[in-house]
PDB file of C-alpha atoms and ligand atoms in Angstrom:
ATOM      1  CA  MET A1302      -0.083  -0.145  -0.047  1.00  0.00           C
ATOM      2  CA  GLN A1303       1.804   3.037  -1.237  1.00  0.00           C
ATOM      3  CA  SER A1304      -0.842   5.842  -1.592  1.00  0.00           C
ATOM      4  CA  VAL A1305      -3.653   6.479   1.059  1.00  0.00           C
ATOM      5  CA  LEU A1306      -6.379   9.087   1.146  1.00  0.00           C
ATOM      6  CA  ILE A1307      -8.287   9.987   4.635  1.00  0.00           C
ATOM      7  CA  THR A1308     -11.266  11.850   4.134  1.00  0.00           C
ATOM      8  CA  GLY A1309     -12.898  13.692   7.112  1.00  0.00           C
ATOM      9  CA  ALA A1310      -9.249  14.956   7.917  1.00  0.00           C
ATOM     10  CA  ALA A1311     -10.182  17.912   9.786  1.00  0.00           C
ATOM     11  CA  GLY A1312     -12.417  15.884  12.296  1.00  0.00           C
ATOM     12  CA  GLY A1313     -11.602  14.639  15.562  1.00  0.00           C
ATOM     13  CA  ILE A1314     -10.628  11.109  14.333  1.00  0.00           C
ATOM     14  CA  GLY A1315      -9.212  12.396  11.272  1.00  0.00           C
ATOM     15  CA  THR A1316      -6.726  14.880  13.020  1.00  0.00           C
ATOM     16  CA  ARG A1317      -5.605  12.139  15.174  1.00  0.00           C
ATOM     17  CA  LEU A1318      -5.214   9.484  12.377  1.00  0.00           C
ATOM     18  CA  ARG A1319      -3.514  11.931  10.076  1.00  0.00           C
ATOM     19  CA  ALA A1320      -0.544  12.111  12.582  1.00  0.00           C
ATOM     20  CA  LEU A1321      -0.563   7.949  13.336  1.00  0.00           C
ATOM     21  CA  LEU A1322      -0.471   7.248   9.702  1.00  0.00           C
ATOM     22  CA  LYS A1323       2.309   9.725   8.744  1.00  0.00           C
ATOM     23  CA  GLY A1324       5.326   8.020   7.569  1.00  0.00           C
ATOM     24  CA  VAL A1325       3.531   4.693   7.549  1.00  0.00           C
ATOM     25  CA  TYR A1326       2.549   5.148   3.740  1.00  0.00           C
ATOM     26  CA  PRO A1327       4.820   6.688   1.441  1.00  0.00           C
ATOM     27  CA  GLN A1328       2.107   8.948   0.019  1.00  0.00           C
ATOM     28  CA  LEU A1329      -0.574  10.273   2.384  1.00  0.00           C
ATOM     29  CA  ARG A1330      -3.306  12.683   0.963  1.00  0.00           C
ATOM     30  CA  VAL A1331      -5.986  14.200   3.222  1.00  0.00           C
ATOM     31  CA  SER A1332      -9.351  15.640   2.202  1.00  0.00           C
ATOM     32  CA  ASP A1333     -12.135  17.420   3.860  1.00  0.00           C
ATOM     33  CA  ILE A1334     -14.740  20.133   2.760  1.00  0.00           C
ATOM     34  CA  ARG A1335     -12.441  22.819   4.138  1.00  0.00           C
ATOM     35  CA  ARG A1336      -8.736  22.942   4.828  1.00  0.00           C
ATOM     36  CA  PRO A1337      -7.994  21.690   8.374  1.00  0.00           C
ATOM     37  CA  ALA A1338      -6.721  24.579  10.465  1.00  0.00           C
ATOM     38  CA  ASP A1339      -3.752  22.712  11.724  1.00  0.00           C
ATOM     39  CA  LEU A1340      -2.705  21.297   8.195  1.00  0.00           C
ATOM     40  CA  ALA A1341       1.236  21.021   8.272  1.00  0.00           C
ATOM     41  CA  PRO A1342       3.260  22.338   5.339  1.00  0.00           C
ATOM     42  CA  ASP A1343       4.298  19.005   4.415  1.00  0.00           C
ATOM     43  CA  GLU A1344       0.647  17.482   4.153  1.00  0.00           C
ATOM     44  CA  ASN A1345      -1.120  16.949   0.672  1.00  0.00           C
ATOM     45  CA  PHE A1346      -4.393  18.200   0.991  1.00  0.00           C
ATOM     46  CA  VAL A1347      -7.403  18.223  -1.672  1.00  0.00           C
ATOM     47  CA  ALA A1348     -10.695  20.003  -0.775  1.00  0.00           C
ATOM     48  CA  ALA A1349     -13.779  17.954  -1.650  1.00  0.00           C
ATOM     49  CA  ASP A1350     -17.613  18.221  -0.793  1.00  0.00           C
ATOM     50  CA  LEU A1351     -18.598  14.598  -0.446  1.00  0.00           C
ATOM     51  CA  ALA A1352     -21.823  15.351  -2.161  1.00  0.00           C
ATOM     52  CA  ASP A1353     -20.170  16.181  -5.287  1.00  0.00           C
ATOM     53  CA  LEU A1354     -18.963  13.175  -7.302  1.00  0.00           C
ATOM     54  CA  LYS A1355     -16.658  15.022  -9.546  1.00  0.00           C
ATOM     55  CA  GLN A1356     -14.874  16.609  -6.636  1.00  0.00           C
ATOM     56  CA  VAL A1357     -14.656  13.038  -4.878  1.00  0.00           C
ATOM     57  CA  GLU A1358     -13.210  11.399  -7.976  1.00  0.00           C
ATOM     58  CA  HIS A1359     -10.546  14.315  -8.143  1.00  0.00           C
ATOM     59  CA  ALA A1360      -9.690  13.577  -4.564  1.00  0.00           C
ATOM     60  CA  VAL A1361      -9.304   9.749  -5.000  1.00  0.00           C
ATOM     61  CA  ALA A1362      -7.603   9.809  -8.384  1.00  0.00           C
ATOM     62  CA  GLY A1363      -4.270   7.903  -8.112  1.00  0.00           C
ATOM     63  CA  ILE A1364      -4.963   6.563  -4.719  1.00  0.00           C
ATOM     64  CA  GLU A1365      -4.636   2.698  -3.690  1.00  0.00           C
ATOM     65  CA  GLY A1366      -6.355   3.055  -0.375  1.00  0.00           C
ATOM     66  CA  ILE A1367      -8.873   5.264   1.230  1.00  0.00           C
ATOM     67  CA  VAL A1368      -9.804   5.715   4.950  1.00  0.00           C
ATOM     68  CA  HIS A1369     -13.404   7.218   4.666  1.00  0.00           C
ATOM     69  CA  LEU A1370     -14.377   9.135   7.858  1.00  0.00           C
ATOM     70  CA  GLY A1371     -16.089  12.311   6.100  1.00  0.00           C
ATOM     71  CA  GLY A1372     -19.538  13.171   6.595  1.00  0.00           C
ATOM     72  CA  ILE A1373     -21.819  14.047   9.417  1.00  0.00           C
ATOM     73  CA  SER A1374     -20.532  12.241  12.590  1.00  0.00           C
ATOM     74  CA  VAL A1375     -23.239  12.607  15.088  1.00  0.00           C
ATOM     75  CA  ASP A1376     -27.222  12.639  15.301  1.00  0.00           C
ATOM     76  CA  ARG A1377     -28.452  15.113  12.903  1.00  0.00           C
ATOM     77  CA  PRO A1378     -31.728  15.882  10.946  1.00  0.00           C
ATOM     78  CA  TRP A1379     -32.259  13.778   7.622  1.00  0.00           C
ATOM     79  CA  GLY A1380     -31.672  16.992   5.509  1.00  0.00           C
ATOM     80  CA  GLU A1381     -28.213  16.941   6.703  1.00  0.00           C
ATOM     81  CA  VAL A1382     -27.429  13.341   6.688  1.00  0.00           C
ATOM     82  CA  LEU A1383     -28.758  12.732   3.172  1.00  0.00           C
ATOM     83  CA  PRO A1384     -26.159  14.752   1.148  1.00  0.00           C
ATOM     84  CA  ALA A1385     -23.177  14.085   3.564  1.00  0.00           C
ATOM     85  CA  ASN A1386     -23.660  10.469   4.421  1.00  0.00           C
ATOM     86  CA  ILE A1387     -25.783   8.823   1.957  1.00  0.00           C
ATOM     87  CA  ILE A1388     -25.096  10.607  -1.341  1.00  0.00           C
ATOM     88  CA  GLY A1389     -21.630  10.993   0.075  1.00  0.00           C
ATOM     89  CA  CYS A1390     -21.074   7.332   0.762  1.00  0.00           C
ATOM     90  CA  TYR A1391     -22.270   6.614  -2.821  1.00  0.00           C
ATOM     91  CA  ASN A1392     -19.999   8.995  -4.218  1.00  0.00           C
ATOM     92  CA  LEU A1393     -17.132   7.820  -2.418  1.00  0.00           C
ATOM     93  CA  PHE A1394     -17.703   4.274  -3.409  1.00  0.00           C
ATOM     94  CA  GLU A1395     -18.552   5.021  -7.014  1.00  0.00           C
ATOM     95  CA  ALA A1396     -15.233   7.412  -7.296  1.00  0.00           C
ATOM     96  CA  ALA A1397     -13.144   4.547  -5.830  1.00  0.00           C
ATOM     97  CA  ARG A1398     -14.448   2.174  -8.530  1.00  0.00           C
ATOM     98  CA  ARG A1399     -14.131   4.428 -11.361  1.00  0.00           C
ATOM     99  CA  GLN A1400     -10.456   5.320 -10.085  1.00  0.00           C
ATOM    100  CA  LYS A1401      -9.608   1.814  -9.539  1.00  0.00           C
ATOM    101  CA  VAL A1402      -8.986   2.301  -5.747  1.00  0.00           C
ATOM    102  CA  LYS A1403      -8.191  -1.259  -4.230  1.00  0.00           C
ATOM    103  CA  ARG A1404      -9.365  -0.859  -0.668  1.00  0.00           C
ATOM    104  CA  VAL A1405     -11.690   1.383   1.554  1.00  0.00           C
ATOM    105  CA  VAL A1406     -11.888   1.556   5.261  1.00  0.00           C
ATOM    106  CA  PHE A1407     -15.148   2.824   6.287  1.00  0.00           C
ATOM    107  CA  ALA A1408     -15.860   4.585   9.465  1.00  0.00           C
ATOM    108  CA  SER A1409     -19.042   2.983  10.370  1.00  0.00           C
ATOM    109  CA  SER A1410     -20.649   3.362  13.843  1.00  0.00           C
ATOM    110  CA  ASN A1411     -21.927   1.512  17.005  1.00  0.00           C
ATOM    111  CA  HIS A1412     -25.159   3.430  16.061  1.00  0.00           C
ATOM    112  CA  ALA A1413     -26.026   1.251  13.086  1.00  0.00           C
ATOM    113  CA  VAL A1414     -26.905  -1.280  15.965  1.00  0.00           C
ATOM    114  CA  GLY A1415     -27.760   1.062  18.849  1.00  0.00           C
ATOM    115  CA  PHE A1416     -31.050  -0.067  19.683  1.00  0.00           C
ATOM    116  CA  TYR A1417     -29.825  -3.639  21.132  1.00  0.00           C
ATOM    117  CA  PRO A1418     -30.238  -3.446  24.994  1.00  0.00           C
ATOM    118  CA  ARG A1419     -26.870  -3.108  26.827  1.00  0.00           C
ATOM    119  CA  ARG A1420     -27.462  -6.643  28.388  1.00  0.00           C
ATOM    120  CA  ARG A1421     -27.160  -8.591  25.005  1.00  0.00           C
ATOM    121  CA  ARG A1422     -23.765  -9.277  23.637  1.00  0.00           C
ATOM    122  CA  ILE A1423     -23.939  -9.004  19.799  1.00  0.00           C
ATOM    123  CA  GLY A1424     -21.400  -9.952  16.888  1.00  0.00           C
ATOM    124  CA  VAL A1425     -20.909  -7.981  13.676  1.00  0.00           C
ATOM    125  CA  ASP A1426     -23.735 -10.152  12.057  1.00  0.00           C
ATOM    126  CA  ALA A1427     -26.384  -8.523  14.254  1.00  0.00           C
ATOM    127  CA  LYS A1428     -29.381  -7.361  12.308  1.00  0.00           C
ATOM    128  CA  VAL A1429     -29.457  -3.667  11.629  1.00  0.00           C
ATOM    129  CA  ARG A1430     -30.963  -1.714  14.763  1.00  0.00           C
ATOM    130  CA  ALA A1431     -30.093   1.972  13.749  1.00  0.00           C
ATOM    131  CA  ASP A1432     -30.974   4.525  16.529  1.00  0.00           C
ATOM    132  CA  SER A1433     -30.917   7.559  14.359  1.00  0.00           C
ATOM    133  CA  TYR A1434     -30.868   8.817  10.770  1.00  0.00           C
ATOM    134  CA  TYR A1435     -26.792   8.988  11.376  1.00  0.00           C
ATOM    135  CA  GLY A1436     -27.077   5.167  12.421  1.00  0.00           C
ATOM    136  CA  VAL A1437     -29.070   4.511   9.273  1.00  0.00           C
ATOM    137  CA  SER A1438     -26.533   6.115   7.039  1.00  0.00           C
ATOM    138  CA  LYS A1439     -23.784   4.022   8.727  1.00  0.00           C
ATOM    139  CA  ALA A1440     -25.913   0.836   7.760  1.00  0.00           C
ATOM    140  CA  PHE A1441     -26.221   2.177   4.346  1.00  0.00           C
ATOM    141  CA  GLY A1442     -22.504   2.663   4.067  1.00  0.00           C
ATOM    142  CA  GLU A1443     -21.796  -1.190   5.268  1.00  0.00           C
ATOM    143  CA  ALA A1444     -24.605  -2.111   2.544  1.00  0.00           C
ATOM    144  CA  ILE A1445     -22.995  -0.339  -0.219  1.00  0.00           C
ATOM    145  CA  GLY A1446     -19.547  -1.296   0.792  1.00  0.00           C
ATOM    146  CA  SER A1447     -20.475  -4.908   0.340  1.00  0.00           C
ATOM    147  CA  LEU A1448     -22.216  -4.146  -3.069  1.00  0.00           C
ATOM    148  CA  TYR A1449     -18.657  -2.847  -4.269  1.00  0.00           C
ATOM    149  CA  ALA A1450     -16.665  -5.320  -2.537  1.00  0.00           C
ATOM    150  CA  TYR A1451     -18.521  -8.337  -4.100  1.00  0.00           C
ATOM    151  CA  LYS A1452     -19.757  -6.757  -7.375  1.00  0.00           C
ATOM    152  CA  HIS A1453     -16.802  -4.551  -8.090  1.00  0.00           C
ATOM    153  CA  GLY A1454     -13.678  -6.303  -6.376  1.00  0.00           C
ATOM    154  CA  LEU A1455     -12.921  -3.508  -3.987  1.00  0.00           C
ATOM    155  CA  ARG A1456     -11.586  -4.608  -0.699  1.00  0.00           C
ATOM    156  CA  VAL A1457     -13.730  -3.105   2.199  1.00  0.00           C
ATOM    157  CA  THR A1458     -13.626  -2.836   5.857  1.00  0.00           C
ATOM    158  CA  CYS A1459     -16.184  -1.201   8.125  1.00  0.00           C
ATOM    159  CA  LEU A1460     -15.375  -0.376  11.500  1.00  0.00           C
ATOM    160  CA  ARG A1461     -18.284   0.170  13.836  1.00  0.00           C
ATOM    161  CA  ILE A1462     -16.631   2.583  16.029  1.00  0.00           C
ATOM    162  CA  GLY A1463     -17.685   2.990  19.501  1.00  0.00           C
ATOM    163  CA  ASN A1464     -16.406   6.149  21.380  1.00  0.00           C
ATOM    164  CA  PHE A1465     -12.879   7.609  19.997  1.00  0.00           C
ATOM    165  CA  GLY A1466     -10.706   9.337  22.469  1.00  0.00           C
ATOM    166  CA  ASP A1467      -7.874   9.285  24.965  1.00  0.00           C
ATOM    167  CA  ALA A1468     -10.067   7.829  27.862  1.00  0.00           C
ATOM    168  CA  PRO A1469     -13.545   6.674  28.284  1.00  0.00           C
ATOM    169  CA  ILE A1470     -15.812   9.614  29.377  1.00  0.00           C
ATOM    170  CA  ASP A1471     -18.679   7.991  31.148  1.00  0.00           C
ATOM    171  CA  HIS A1472     -20.292   4.526  32.196  1.00  0.00           C
ATOM    172  CA  ARG A1473     -21.357   3.837  28.523  1.00  0.00           C
ATOM    173  CA  ARG A1474     -18.028   4.806  27.221  1.00  0.00           C
ATOM    174  CA  LEU A1475     -16.392   2.203  29.445  1.00  0.00           C
ATOM    175  CA  ALA A1476     -17.909  -0.488  27.404  1.00  0.00           C
ATOM    176  CA  ILE A1477     -17.320   0.960  23.967  1.00  0.00           C
ATOM    177  CA  TRP A1478     -14.273   3.128  24.005  1.00  0.00           C
ATOM    178  CA  ILE A1479     -11.292   3.105  21.707  1.00  0.00           C
ATOM    179  CA  ASN A1480      -8.064   4.867  21.733  1.00  0.00           C
ATOM    180  CA  PRO A1481      -6.455   6.442  18.758  1.00  0.00           C
ATOM    181  CA  GLU A1482      -3.412   3.705  18.503  1.00  0.00           C
ATOM    182  CA  ASP A1483      -6.109   0.852  18.440  1.00  0.00           C
ATOM    183  CA  LEU A1484      -8.085   2.567  15.939  1.00  0.00           C
ATOM    184  CA  ALA A1485      -5.106   3.031  13.751  1.00  0.00           C
ATOM    185  CA  GLN A1486      -4.369  -0.730  14.228  1.00  0.00           C
ATOM    186  CA  LEU A1487      -7.682  -1.598  12.876  1.00  0.00           C
ATOM    187  CA  VAL A1488      -7.293   0.775   9.865  1.00  0.00           C
ATOM    188  CA  ARG A1489      -4.006  -0.900   8.954  1.00  0.00           C
ATOM    189  CA  ILE A1490      -5.499  -4.219   8.952  1.00  0.00           C
ATOM    190  CA  GLY A1491      -8.152  -3.037   6.652  1.00  0.00           C
ATOM    191  CA  LEU A1492      -5.624  -1.111   4.461  1.00  0.00           C
ATOM    192  CA  GLU A1493      -2.995  -4.205   4.522  1.00  0.00           C
ATOM    193  CA  HIS A1494      -4.165  -7.481   5.381  1.00  0.00           C
ATOM    194  CA  PRO A1495      -3.895  -9.894   2.368  1.00  0.00           C
ATOM    195  CA  ASP A1496      -7.335 -11.703   3.085  1.00  0.00           C
ATOM    196  CA  ILE A1497      -9.451  -9.003   3.431  1.00  0.00           C
ATOM    197  CA  ARG A1498     -12.434  -9.027   0.982  1.00  0.00           C
ATOM    198  CA  TYR A1499     -15.527  -7.528   2.852  1.00  0.00           C
ATOM    199  CA  GLU A1500     -15.339  -7.504   7.073  1.00  0.00           C
ATOM    200  CA  ILE A1501     -17.067  -5.704   9.770  1.00  0.00           C
ATOM    201  CA  PHE A1502     -15.150  -5.178  13.101  1.00  0.00           C
ATOM    202  CA  PHE A1503     -16.158  -3.302  16.067  1.00  0.00           C
ATOM    203  CA  GLY A1504     -13.787  -0.324  16.763  1.00  0.00           C
ATOM    204  CA  THR A1505     -13.347  -0.862  20.537  1.00  0.00           C
ATOM    205  CA  SER A1506     -10.277  -1.276  22.535  1.00  0.00           C
ATOM    206  CA  ASN A1507      -9.785  -4.103  25.243  1.00  0.00           C
ATOM    207  CA  ASN A1508     -12.795  -3.235  27.428  1.00  0.00           C
ATOM    208  CA  GLU A1509     -13.882  -5.829  30.145  1.00  0.00           C
ATOM    209  CA  ARG A1510     -17.428  -4.480  29.955  1.00  0.00           C
ATOM    210  CA  SER A1511     -17.985  -4.366  26.146  1.00  0.00           C
ATOM    211  CA  TRP A1512     -21.210  -5.583  24.688  1.00  0.00           C
ATOM    212  CA  TRP A1513     -19.496  -6.905  21.423  1.00  0.00           C
ATOM    213  CA  ASP A1514     -18.037 -10.020  20.317  1.00  0.00           C
ATOM    214  CA  ASN A1515     -15.078  -8.705  18.045  1.00  0.00           C
ATOM    215  CA  GLU A1516     -13.680 -12.296  17.463  1.00  0.00           C
ATOM    216  CA  PRO A1517     -13.390 -11.273  13.460  1.00  0.00           C
ATOM    217  CA  ALA A1518     -11.024  -8.323  14.282  1.00  0.00           C
ATOM    218  CA  PHE A1519      -9.026 -10.759  16.332  1.00  0.00           C
ATOM    219  CA  ARG A1520      -8.860 -13.419  13.786  1.00  0.00           C
ATOM    220  CA  TYR A1521      -7.139 -10.846  11.568  1.00  0.00           C
ATOM    221  CA  GLY A1522      -4.578 -10.179  14.036  1.00  0.00           C
ATOM    222  CA  TYR A1523      -6.031  -7.295  16.019  1.00  0.00           C
ATOM    223  CA  ARG A1524      -4.431  -6.732  19.568  1.00  0.00           C
ATOM    224  CA  PRO A1525      -5.717  -3.756  21.190  1.00  0.00           C
ATOM    225  CA  SER A1526      -3.693  -2.020  23.896  1.00  0.00           C
ATOM    226  CA  GLY A1527      -6.155   0.316  25.717  1.00  0.00           C
ATOM    227  CA  ARG A1528      -7.874  -0.836  28.668  1.00  0.00           C
ATOM    228  CA  ALA A1529     -11.147   1.158  29.647  1.00  0.00           C
ATOM    229  CA  GLU A1530     -11.019  -0.283  33.238  1.00  0.00           C
ATOM    230  CA  ASP A1531      -7.744   1.764  33.744  1.00  0.00           C
ATOM    231  CA  TYR A1532      -9.949   4.942  33.684  1.00  0.00           C
ATOM    232  CA  VAL A1533     -13.031   3.496  35.575  1.00  0.00           C
ATOM    233  CA  ASP A1534     -12.973   6.181  38.598  1.00  0.00           C
ATOM    234  CA  ALA A1535     -12.853   9.018  36.489  1.00  0.00           C
ATOM    235  CA  ALA A1536     -15.547   7.853  34.133  1.00  0.00           C
ATOM    236  CA  MET A1537     -17.927   6.890  36.981  1.00  0.00           C
ATOM    237  CA  THR A1538     -17.372  10.250  38.441  1.00  0.00           C
ATOM    238  CA  ALA A1539     -18.215  12.153  35.340  1.00  0.00           C
ATOM    239  CA  GLN A1540     -21.331   9.678  34.910  1.00  0.00           C
ATOM    240  CA  LYS A1541     -22.608  11.218  38.257  1.00  0.00           C
ATOM    241  CA  ALA A1542     -23.165  14.660  36.895  1.00  0.00           C
ATOM    242  CA  LEU A1543     -25.250  13.289  34.233  1.00  0.00           C
ATOM    243  CA  PRO A1544     -29.131  12.951  34.393  1.00  0.00           C
ATOM    244  CA  PRO A1545     -30.769   9.381  34.559  1.00  0.00           C
ATOM    245  CA  ASP A1546     -32.202   8.384  30.966  1.00  0.00           C
ATOM    246  CA  ARG A1547     -34.455   5.481  31.074  1.00  0.00           C
ATOM    247  CA  ILE A1548     -34.450   4.645  27.551  1.00  0.00           C
ATOM    248  CA  GLY A1549     -30.858   5.676  26.934  1.00  0.00           C
ATOM    249  CA  ASP A1550     -29.382   3.837  29.632  1.00  0.00           C
ATOM    250  CA  TRP A1551     -30.934   0.625  28.649  1.00  0.00           C
ATOM    251  CA  TYR A1552     -29.922   0.955  24.991  1.00  0.00           C
ATOM    252  CA  GLN A1553     -26.431   0.479  23.742  1.00  0.00           C
ATOM    253  CA  GLY A1554     -26.695   3.669  21.695  1.00  0.00           C
ATOM    254  CA  GLY A1555     -27.375   5.949  24.677  1.00  0.00           C
ATOM    255  CA  THR A1556     -28.990   9.396  24.055  1.00  0.00           C
ATOM    256  CA  TYR A1557     -29.110   8.680  20.282  1.00  0.00           C
ATOM    257  CA  CYS A1558     -31.920   6.123  21.526  1.00  0.00           C
ATOM    258  CA  SER A1559     -33.852   8.311  24.020  1.00  0.00           C
ATOM    259  CA  SER A1560     -33.590  11.395  21.662  1.00  0.00           C
ATOM    260  CA  GLU A1561     -37.212  12.096  20.189  1.00  0.00           C
ATOM    261  CA  PHE A1562     -38.228   8.643  21.569  1.00  0.00           C
ATOM    262  CA  ASP A1563     -41.950   7.958  21.418  1.00  0.00           C
ATOM    263  CA  GLY A1564     -41.776   4.198  20.988  1.00  0.00           C
ATOM    264  CA  ASP A1565     -43.053   1.525  23.502  1.00  0.00           C
ATOM    265  CA  PRO A1566     -40.671   1.446  26.560  1.00  0.00           C
ATOM    266  CA  GLU A1567     -42.223  -2.163  27.426  1.00  0.00           C
ATOM    267  CA  LEU A1568     -40.134  -3.363  24.400  1.00  0.00           C
ATOM    268  CA  ALA A1569     -36.992  -2.180  26.078  1.00  0.00           C
ATOM    269  CA  GLY A1570     -36.159  -5.585  27.088  1.00  0.00           C
ATOM    270  CA  THR A1571     -35.574  -7.130  23.720  1.00  0.00           C
TER     271      THR A1571
HETATM  272  C1  LIG B 392     -20.358   8.009  17.292  1.00  0.00           C
HETATM  273  O1  LIG B 392     -20.676   7.278  16.172  1.00  0.00           O
HETATM  274  C2  LIG B 392     -20.186   9.364  17.116  1.00  0.00           C
HETATM  275  O2  LIG B 392     -19.303   9.743  15.951  1.00  0.00           O
HETATM  276  C3  LIG B 392     -19.547  10.029  18.428  1.00  0.00           C
HETATM  277  O3  LIG B 392     -19.568  11.428  18.339  1.00  0.00           O
HETATM  278  C4  LIG B 392     -20.144   9.437  19.602  1.00  0.00           C
HETATM  279  O4  LIG B 392     -21.458   9.849  19.560  1.00  0.00           O
HETATM  280  C5  LIG B 392     -20.182   7.971  19.589  1.00  0.00           C
HETATM  281  O5  LIG B 392     -20.708   7.558  18.496  1.00  0.00           O
HETATM  282  C6  LIG B 392     -20.708   7.365  20.956  1.00  0.00           C
HETATM  283  O6  LIG B 392     -21.685   6.672  20.576  1.00  0.00           O
HETATM  284  O7  LIG B 392     -20.267   7.571  21.950  1.00  0.00           O
END
């Protein structure tokens, strides 16, 4: 793998991955709708609006592997999710096909399956239970990724990222936290492992309270270094400041589930 493009390079994850992947691949190109404020003089930046196929094609030209982080990264109204994440994701995979890109690592999210109760342990083959339009867009990204993998021969890895950061920030995040180094490790497996065709991995560190069976990632050699329990005191102290949330505290997706919830709370056990 010689040339890699990171989309969404100005975002929180993009900023950290730019640093962690620097020097790993001879050519690292970074893209976002706007130039990242902290762009270094030696970084190769191409501006692209994901909703514009021509711009996306220009950004991916000559690239072998893409780390697709771009788009909306939180629970937002449909009018914002549609162009950035649905049309944007189609444009990304279609541009990759046209430009003969070999691999895509897609930043999916735990919110594609957020409506599983926390007491259920799920694997990567759990049926979609999106908890927001954002979660729907991530399920769409996984689906279109599989189309381009099996129909067009792209090698695709979808990472259902939990919560990315230097430390877990509350009780829920003790189960789903991932540190930057572990995410970089998963991205490298997606870009480099010879056996990848189409895979889904959970983007989580080595967390004792995890709700997820991440066996497929371990099979590909993933060895996470982060341990959420090392931060348990700070996370539980922060949790005390949060209001109780009957629905959000029950489901894996947290507040993404309770936001605008007017469903049947009796189904919460399933
Ligand atoms: C995500 O997918 C979001 O990108 C991030 O902002 C957090 O909300 C995270 O999930 C989470 O579930 O904590």
